[in-house]
Amino acid sequence: MMSARVIDDPAGCLLVALRVRHADADLCADKLHALHQRLEQAEGFRSLDTIRRDGGLGTDYYSLARFDSVEALEKWRASKERQELLGGIEELAITDISREQAAGSNIWFRPIGTMPSTPKAPPLWKRWLLSMLAVYPALVLLVALLKPVTSLLPQALGLFIVAFILTGLTTAFIVPWLSRRLQGWLTS
């Protein structure tokens, strides 16, 4: 529940943005989990939220650590244990690690300009295969269903009608649906 006491909250927060290679993403997640478990025992610790974003030039992690006070945060930042735990995480970084510290209840962080990156497109062979999965079954079905109509028309016009309907179906429904269903495979 919000109250006037929130305005005087001396909380200390630390926002960290980190990018690792896709191949190191799970290892980094394990190391961040171990850090979180240790942080829960730190004096003055409140919470840690981490967001993982797969895609682009690497896997991005955004972590926001909250402490009861700036002093508690500074004590944790100066600890030897923190340095040991973060050493293995920082070694995985493929870009400069962005850190921002703030205090008080109404904390706003500047946007991190270097991340996130535009997601990297899947390899050509995967996009090609996805297109084939989207087009071929629908093409066979449309040709069979529209044969009574298209057989009465000139061949070029019949093909145009099939291509017109097929393009609409694949663009609006089939490819987006397949892309969502196969997202893990496409980005792996």
PDB file of C-alpha atoms in Angstrom:
ATOM      1  CA  MET A   1       0.000   0.000   0.000  1.00  0.00           C
ATOM      2  CA  MET A   2       1.316   3.437  -0.948  1.00  0.00           C
ATOM      3  CA  SER A   3       1.644   6.079   1.739  1.00  0.00           C
ATOM      4  CA  ALA A   4       3.532   9.296   2.400  1.00  0.00           C
ATOM      5  CA  ARG A   5       6.318   7.200   3.915  1.00  0.00           C
ATOM      6  CA  VAL A   6       7.247   6.022   0.409  1.00  0.00           C
ATOM      7  CA  ILE A   7       8.547   9.508  -0.418  1.00  0.00           C
ATOM      8  CA  ASP A   8      11.117   9.254   2.359  1.00  0.00           C
ATOM      9  CA  ASP A   9      12.181   5.719   1.420  1.00  0.00           C
ATOM     10  CA  PRO A  10      16.001   5.680   1.439  1.00  0.00           C
ATOM     11  CA  ALA A  11      16.213   2.596  -0.785  1.00  0.00           C
ATOM     12  CA  GLY A  12      19.262   2.101  -2.944  1.00  0.00           C
ATOM     13  CA  CYS A  13      18.946   0.510  -6.376  1.00  0.00           C
ATOM     14  CA  LEU A  14      21.424  -0.730  -8.917  1.00  0.00           C
ATOM     15  CA  LEU A  15      20.509  -1.379 -12.551  1.00  0.00           C
ATOM     16  CA  VAL A  16      22.923  -3.548 -14.531  1.00  0.00           C
ATOM     17  CA  ALA A  17      22.699  -4.339 -18.259  1.00  0.00           C
ATOM     18  CA  LEU A  18      24.810  -7.200 -19.571  1.00  0.00           C
ATOM     19  CA  ARG A  19      25.093  -8.905 -22.966  1.00  0.00           C
ATOM     20  CA  VAL A  20      26.545 -12.393 -23.447  1.00  0.00           C
ATOM     21  CA  ARG A  21      26.955 -14.710 -26.434  1.00  0.00           C
ATOM     22  CA  HIS A  22      23.903 -16.866 -27.162  1.00  0.00           C
ATOM     23  CA  ALA A  23      25.983 -19.955 -26.378  1.00  0.00           C
ATOM     24  CA  ASP A  24      26.745 -18.577 -22.878  1.00  0.00           C
ATOM     25  CA  ALA A  25      23.184 -17.501 -22.035  1.00  0.00           C
ATOM     26  CA  ASP A  26      22.261 -20.500 -19.883  1.00  0.00           C
ATOM     27  CA  LEU A  27      25.606 -20.454 -18.064  1.00  0.00           C
ATOM     28  CA  CYS A  28      25.100 -16.757 -17.328  1.00  0.00           C
ATOM     29  CA  ALA A  29      21.556 -17.439 -16.090  1.00  0.00           C
ATOM     30  CA  ASP A  30      22.914 -20.086 -13.698  1.00  0.00           C
ATOM     31  CA  LYS A  31      25.551 -17.676 -12.393  1.00  0.00           C
ATOM     32  CA  LEU A  32      22.952 -14.919 -11.933  1.00  0.00           C
ATOM     33  CA  HIS A  33      20.751 -17.383 -10.044  1.00  0.00           C
ATOM     34  CA  ALA A  34      23.639 -18.212  -7.699  1.00  0.00           C
ATOM     35  CA  LEU A  35      24.241 -14.484  -7.205  1.00  0.00           C
ATOM     36  CA  HIS A  36      20.567 -13.987  -6.372  1.00  0.00           C
ATOM     37  CA  GLN A  37      20.629 -16.793  -3.808  1.00  0.00           C
ATOM     38  CA  ARG A  38      23.619 -15.176  -2.104  1.00  0.00           C
ATOM     39  CA  LEU A  39      22.108 -11.692  -2.329  1.00  0.00           C
ATOM     40  CA  GLU A  40      19.061 -12.887  -0.386  1.00  0.00           C
ATOM     41  CA  GLN A  41      21.350 -13.322   2.625  1.00  0.00           C
ATOM     42  CA  ALA A  42      23.012  -9.891   2.295  1.00  0.00           C
ATOM     43  CA  GLU A  43      22.279  -7.301   4.942  1.00  0.00           C
ATOM     44  CA  GLY A  44      19.698  -4.775   3.757  1.00  0.00           C
ATOM     45  CA  PHE A  45      18.794  -6.682   0.580  1.00  0.00           C
ATOM     46  CA  ARG A  46      15.189  -6.248  -0.625  1.00  0.00           C
ATOM     47  CA  SER A  47      14.847  -7.808  -4.052  1.00  0.00           C
ATOM     48  CA  LEU A  48      16.455  -8.624  -7.366  1.00  0.00           C
ATOM     49  CA  ASP A  49      14.597  -8.644 -10.666  1.00  0.00           C
ATOM     50  CA  THR A  50      16.256  -9.954 -13.806  1.00  0.00           C
ATOM     51  CA  ILE A  51      14.919  -9.846 -17.347  1.00  0.00           C
ATOM     52  CA  ARG A  52      16.430 -12.043 -20.055  1.00  0.00           C
ATOM     53  CA  ARG A  53      16.058 -11.051 -23.708  1.00  0.00           C
ATOM     54  CA  ASP A  54      17.177 -13.600 -26.300  1.00  0.00           C
ATOM     55  CA  GLY A  55      17.864 -12.477 -29.847  1.00  0.00           C
ATOM     56  CA  GLY A  56      19.905  -9.860 -31.612  1.00  0.00           C
ATOM     57  CA  LEU A  57      23.671  -9.900 -31.315  1.00  0.00           C
ATOM     58  CA  GLY A  58      23.565 -11.745 -27.997  1.00  0.00           C
ATOM     59  CA  THR A  59      21.418 -12.490 -24.982  1.00  0.00           C
ATOM     60  CA  ASP A  60      20.725  -9.412 -22.875  1.00  0.00           C
ATOM     61  CA  TYR A  61      20.206  -9.458 -19.111  1.00  0.00           C
ATOM     62  CA  TYR A  62      18.805  -6.505 -17.190  1.00  0.00           C
ATOM     63  CA  SER A  63      19.028  -6.807 -13.405  1.00  0.00           C
ATOM     64  CA  LEU A  64      17.636  -4.399 -10.837  1.00  0.00           C
ATOM     65  CA  ALA A  65      18.867  -4.935  -7.272  1.00  0.00           C
ATOM     66  CA  ARG A  66      17.112  -3.127  -4.424  1.00  0.00           C
ATOM     67  CA  PHE A  67      18.515  -2.556  -0.946  1.00  0.00           C
ATOM     68  CA  ASP A  68      17.078  -0.898   2.165  1.00  0.00           C
ATOM     69  CA  SER A  69      19.545   1.959   1.846  1.00  0.00           C
ATOM     70  CA  VAL A  70      22.340   3.307  -0.297  1.00  0.00           C
ATOM     71  CA  GLU A  71      24.716   2.353   2.514  1.00  0.00           C
ATOM     72  CA  ALA A  72      23.582  -1.299   2.370  1.00  0.00           C
ATOM     73  CA  LEU A  73      24.046  -1.259  -1.414  1.00  0.00           C
ATOM     74  CA  GLU A  74      27.517   0.260  -1.111  1.00  0.00           C
ATOM     75  CA  LYS A  75      28.478  -2.304   1.530  1.00  0.00           C
ATOM     76  CA  TRP A  76      27.462  -5.108  -0.857  1.00  0.00           C
ATOM     77  CA  ARG A  77      29.252  -3.459  -3.806  1.00  0.00           C
ATOM     78  CA  ALA A  78      32.480  -3.222  -1.771  1.00  0.00           C
ATOM     79  CA  SER A  79      32.359  -6.820  -0.534  1.00  0.00           C
ATOM     80  CA  LYS A  80      34.937  -9.367  -1.658  1.00  0.00           C
ATOM     81  CA  GLU A  81      32.164 -11.961  -2.059  1.00  0.00           C
ATOM     82  CA  ARG A  82      30.390  -9.754  -4.631  1.00  0.00           C
ATOM     83  CA  GLN A  83      33.587  -9.403  -6.617  1.00  0.00           C
ATOM     84  CA  GLU A  84      34.071 -13.169  -6.645  1.00  0.00           C
ATOM     85  CA  LEU A  85      30.491 -13.872  -7.720  1.00  0.00           C
ATOM     86  CA  LEU A  86      30.466 -11.189 -10.398  1.00  0.00           C
ATOM     87  CA  GLY A  87      33.876 -12.137 -11.776  1.00  0.00           C
ATOM     88  CA  GLY A  88      32.519 -15.227 -13.528  1.00  0.00           C
ATOM     89  CA  ILE A  89      29.528 -13.296 -14.846  1.00  0.00           C
ATOM     90  CA  GLU A  90      31.514 -10.325 -16.122  1.00  0.00           C
ATOM     91  CA  GLU A  91      33.916 -12.641 -17.974  1.00  0.00           C
ATOM     92  CA  LEU A  92      30.969 -13.724 -20.145  1.00  0.00           C
ATOM     93  CA  ALA A  93      30.140 -10.152 -21.235  1.00  0.00           C
ATOM     94  CA  ILE A  94      30.661  -9.363 -24.927  1.00  0.00           C
ATOM     95  CA  THR A  95      29.986  -5.616 -24.542  1.00  0.00           C
ATOM     96  CA  ASP A  96      30.682  -3.050 -21.879  1.00  0.00           C
ATOM     97  CA  ILE A  97      28.537  -3.635 -18.817  1.00  0.00           C
ATOM     98  CA  SER A  98      26.229  -0.724 -18.093  1.00  0.00           C
ATOM     99  CA  ARG A  99      25.587   0.130 -14.442  1.00  0.00           C
ATOM    100  CA  GLU A 100      23.470   2.855 -12.891  1.00  0.00           C
ATOM    101  CA  GLN A 101      22.842   3.511  -9.245  1.00  0.00           C
ATOM    102  CA  ALA A 102      19.998   5.560  -7.809  1.00  0.00           C
ATOM    103  CA  ALA A 103      18.452   6.274  -4.424  1.00  0.00           C
ATOM    104  CA  GLY A 104      15.011   7.133  -3.121  1.00  0.00           C
ATOM    105  CA  SER A 105      11.487   6.048  -3.858  1.00  0.00           C
ATOM    106  CA  ASN A 106      10.936   7.742  -7.212  1.00  0.00           C
ATOM    107  CA  ILE A 107      13.861   6.273  -9.101  1.00  0.00           C
ATOM    108  CA  TRP A 108      14.210   6.745 -12.853  1.00  0.00           C
ATOM    109  CA  PHE A 109      17.102   5.378 -14.832  1.00  0.00           C
ATOM    110  CA  ARG A 110      18.352   6.860 -18.068  1.00  0.00           C
ATOM    111  CA  PRO A 111      17.672   4.603 -21.064  1.00  0.00           C
ATOM    112  CA  ILE A 112      20.554   2.298 -21.878  1.00  0.00           C
ATOM    113  CA  GLY A 113      21.474   3.396 -25.378  1.00  0.00           C
ATOM    114  CA  THR A 114      23.680   0.524 -26.450  1.00  0.00           C
ATOM    115  CA  MET A 115      21.157  -2.254 -25.832  1.00  0.00           C
ATOM    116  CA  PRO A 116      18.977  -3.946 -26.903  1.00  0.00           C
ATOM    117  CA  SER A 117      20.027  -4.645 -30.447  1.00  0.00           C
ATOM    118  CA  THR A 118      17.805  -5.528 -33.336  1.00  0.00           C
ATOM    119  CA  PRO A 119      17.187  -9.273 -33.262  1.00  0.00           C
ATOM    120  CA  LYS A 120      19.337 -11.220 -35.700  1.00  0.00           C
ATOM    121  CA  ALA A 121      17.371 -12.815 -38.530  1.00  0.00           C
ATOM    122  CA  PRO A 122      17.275 -16.621 -38.589  1.00  0.00           C
ATOM    123  CA  PRO A 123      19.596 -18.292 -41.122  1.00  0.00           C
ATOM    124  CA  LEU A 124      18.405 -18.309 -44.747  1.00  0.00           C
ATOM    125  CA  TRP A 125      17.806 -22.082 -44.796  1.00  0.00           C
ATOM    126  CA  LYS A 126      15.462 -21.849 -41.786  1.00  0.00           C
ATOM    127  CA  ARG A 127      13.490 -18.972 -43.331  1.00  0.00           C
ATOM    128  CA  TRP A 128      13.320 -20.899 -46.610  1.00  0.00           C
ATOM    129  CA  LEU A 129      12.057 -24.032 -44.880  1.00  0.00           C
ATOM    130  CA  LEU A 130       9.486 -21.995 -42.921  1.00  0.00           C
ATOM    131  CA  SER A 131       8.256 -20.486 -46.195  1.00  0.00           C
ATOM    132  CA  MET A 132       7.950 -23.919 -47.765  1.00  0.00           C
ATOM    133  CA  LEU A 133       5.970 -25.173 -44.764  1.00  0.00           C
ATOM    134  CA  ALA A 134       3.676 -22.175 -45.098  1.00  0.00           C
ATOM    135  CA  VAL A 135       3.214 -22.214 -48.880  1.00  0.00           C
ATOM    136  CA  TYR A 136       3.257 -25.774 -50.173  1.00  0.00           C
ATOM    137  CA  PRO A 137       0.402 -27.367 -48.175  1.00  0.00           C
ATOM    138  CA  ALA A 138      -1.761 -24.285 -48.661  1.00  0.00           C
ATOM    139  CA  LEU A 139      -0.973 -24.227 -52.390  1.00  0.00           C
ATOM    140  CA  VAL A 140      -1.955 -27.881 -52.865  1.00  0.00           C
ATOM    141  CA  LEU A 141      -5.190 -27.305 -50.946  1.00  0.00           C
ATOM    142  CA  LEU A 142      -6.088 -24.108 -52.814  1.00  0.00           C
ATOM    143  CA  VAL A 143      -5.423 -25.625 -56.243  1.00  0.00           C
ATOM    144  CA  ALA A 144      -7.669 -28.587 -55.385  1.00  0.00           C
ATOM    145  CA  LEU A 145     -10.454 -26.438 -53.884  1.00  0.00           C
ATOM    146  CA  LEU A 146     -10.442 -23.813 -56.637  1.00  0.00           C
ATOM    147  CA  LYS A 147     -10.056 -26.214 -59.574  1.00  0.00           C
ATOM    148  CA  PRO A 148     -13.792 -26.086 -60.439  1.00  0.00           C
ATOM    149  CA  VAL A 149     -13.538 -22.290 -60.779  1.00  0.00           C
ATOM    150  CA  THR A 150     -10.043 -21.888 -62.218  1.00  0.00           C
ATOM    151  CA  SER A 151     -10.437 -24.620 -64.854  1.00  0.00           C
ATOM    152  CA  LEU A 152     -13.075 -22.428 -66.565  1.00  0.00           C
ATOM    153  CA  LEU A 153     -10.707 -19.430 -66.720  1.00  0.00           C
ATOM    154  CA  PRO A 154      -7.591 -18.754 -68.787  1.00  0.00           C
ATOM    155  CA  GLN A 155      -4.617 -20.428 -67.076  1.00  0.00           C
ATOM    156  CA  ALA A 156      -2.848 -17.116 -66.223  1.00  0.00           C
ATOM    157  CA  LEU A 157      -5.994 -15.734 -64.569  1.00  0.00           C
ATOM    158  CA  GLY A 158      -6.582 -18.981 -62.629  1.00  0.00           C
ATOM    159  CA  LEU A 159      -2.970 -18.894 -61.353  1.00  0.00           C
ATOM    160  CA  PHE A 160      -3.403 -15.234 -60.415  1.00  0.00           C
ATOM    161  CA  ILE A 161      -6.470 -16.039 -58.271  1.00  0.00           C
ATOM    162  CA  VAL A 162      -4.645 -18.902 -56.515  1.00  0.00           C
ATOM    163  CA  ALA A 163      -1.530 -16.725 -55.970  1.00  0.00           C
ATOM    164  CA  PHE A 164      -3.655 -13.806 -54.705  1.00  0.00           C
ATOM    165  CA  ILE A 165      -5.450 -15.931 -52.099  1.00  0.00           C
ATOM    166  CA  LEU A 166      -2.275 -17.843 -51.156  1.00  0.00           C
ATOM    167  CA  THR A 167      -0.285 -14.625 -50.618  1.00  0.00           C
ATOM    168  CA  GLY A 168      -2.972 -13.210 -48.343  1.00  0.00           C
ATOM    169  CA  LEU A 169      -3.257 -16.405 -46.299  1.00  0.00           C
ATOM    170  CA  THR A 170       0.483 -16.878 -45.857  1.00  0.00           C
ATOM    171  CA  THR A 171       1.187 -13.219 -45.073  1.00  0.00           C
ATOM    172  CA  ALA A 172      -1.658 -12.650 -42.633  1.00  0.00           C
ATOM    173  CA  PHE A 173      -2.089 -16.025 -40.968  1.00  0.00           C
ATOM    174  CA  ILE A 174       0.175 -18.948 -41.838  1.00  0.00           C
ATOM    175  CA  VAL A 175       3.681 -17.431 -41.593  1.00  0.00           C
ATOM    176  CA  PRO A 176       2.965 -15.466 -38.378  1.00  0.00           C
ATOM    177  CA  TRP A 177       1.436 -18.572 -36.781  1.00  0.00           C
ATOM    178  CA  LEU A 178       4.360 -20.796 -37.849  1.00  0.00           C
ATOM    179  CA  SER A 179       6.878 -18.168 -36.728  1.00  0.00           C
ATOM    180  CA  ARG A 180       5.366 -18.086 -33.223  1.00  0.00           C
ATOM    181  CA  ARG A 181       5.176 -21.872 -33.003  1.00  0.00           C
ATOM    182  CA  LEU A 182       8.756 -22.363 -34.252  1.00  0.00           C
ATOM    183  CA  GLN A 183      10.334 -19.322 -32.536  1.00  0.00           C
ATOM    184  CA  GLY A 184      12.696 -21.408 -30.412  1.00  0.00           C
ATOM    185  CA  TRP A 185      13.930 -23.358 -33.413  1.00  0.00           C
ATOM    186  CA  LEU A 186      14.251 -20.242 -35.588  1.00  0.00           C
ATOM    187  CA  THR A 187      16.419 -18.382 -33.063  1.00  0.00           C
ATOM    188  CA  SER A 188      18.513 -21.331 -31.860  1.00  0.00           C
TER     189      SER A 188
END
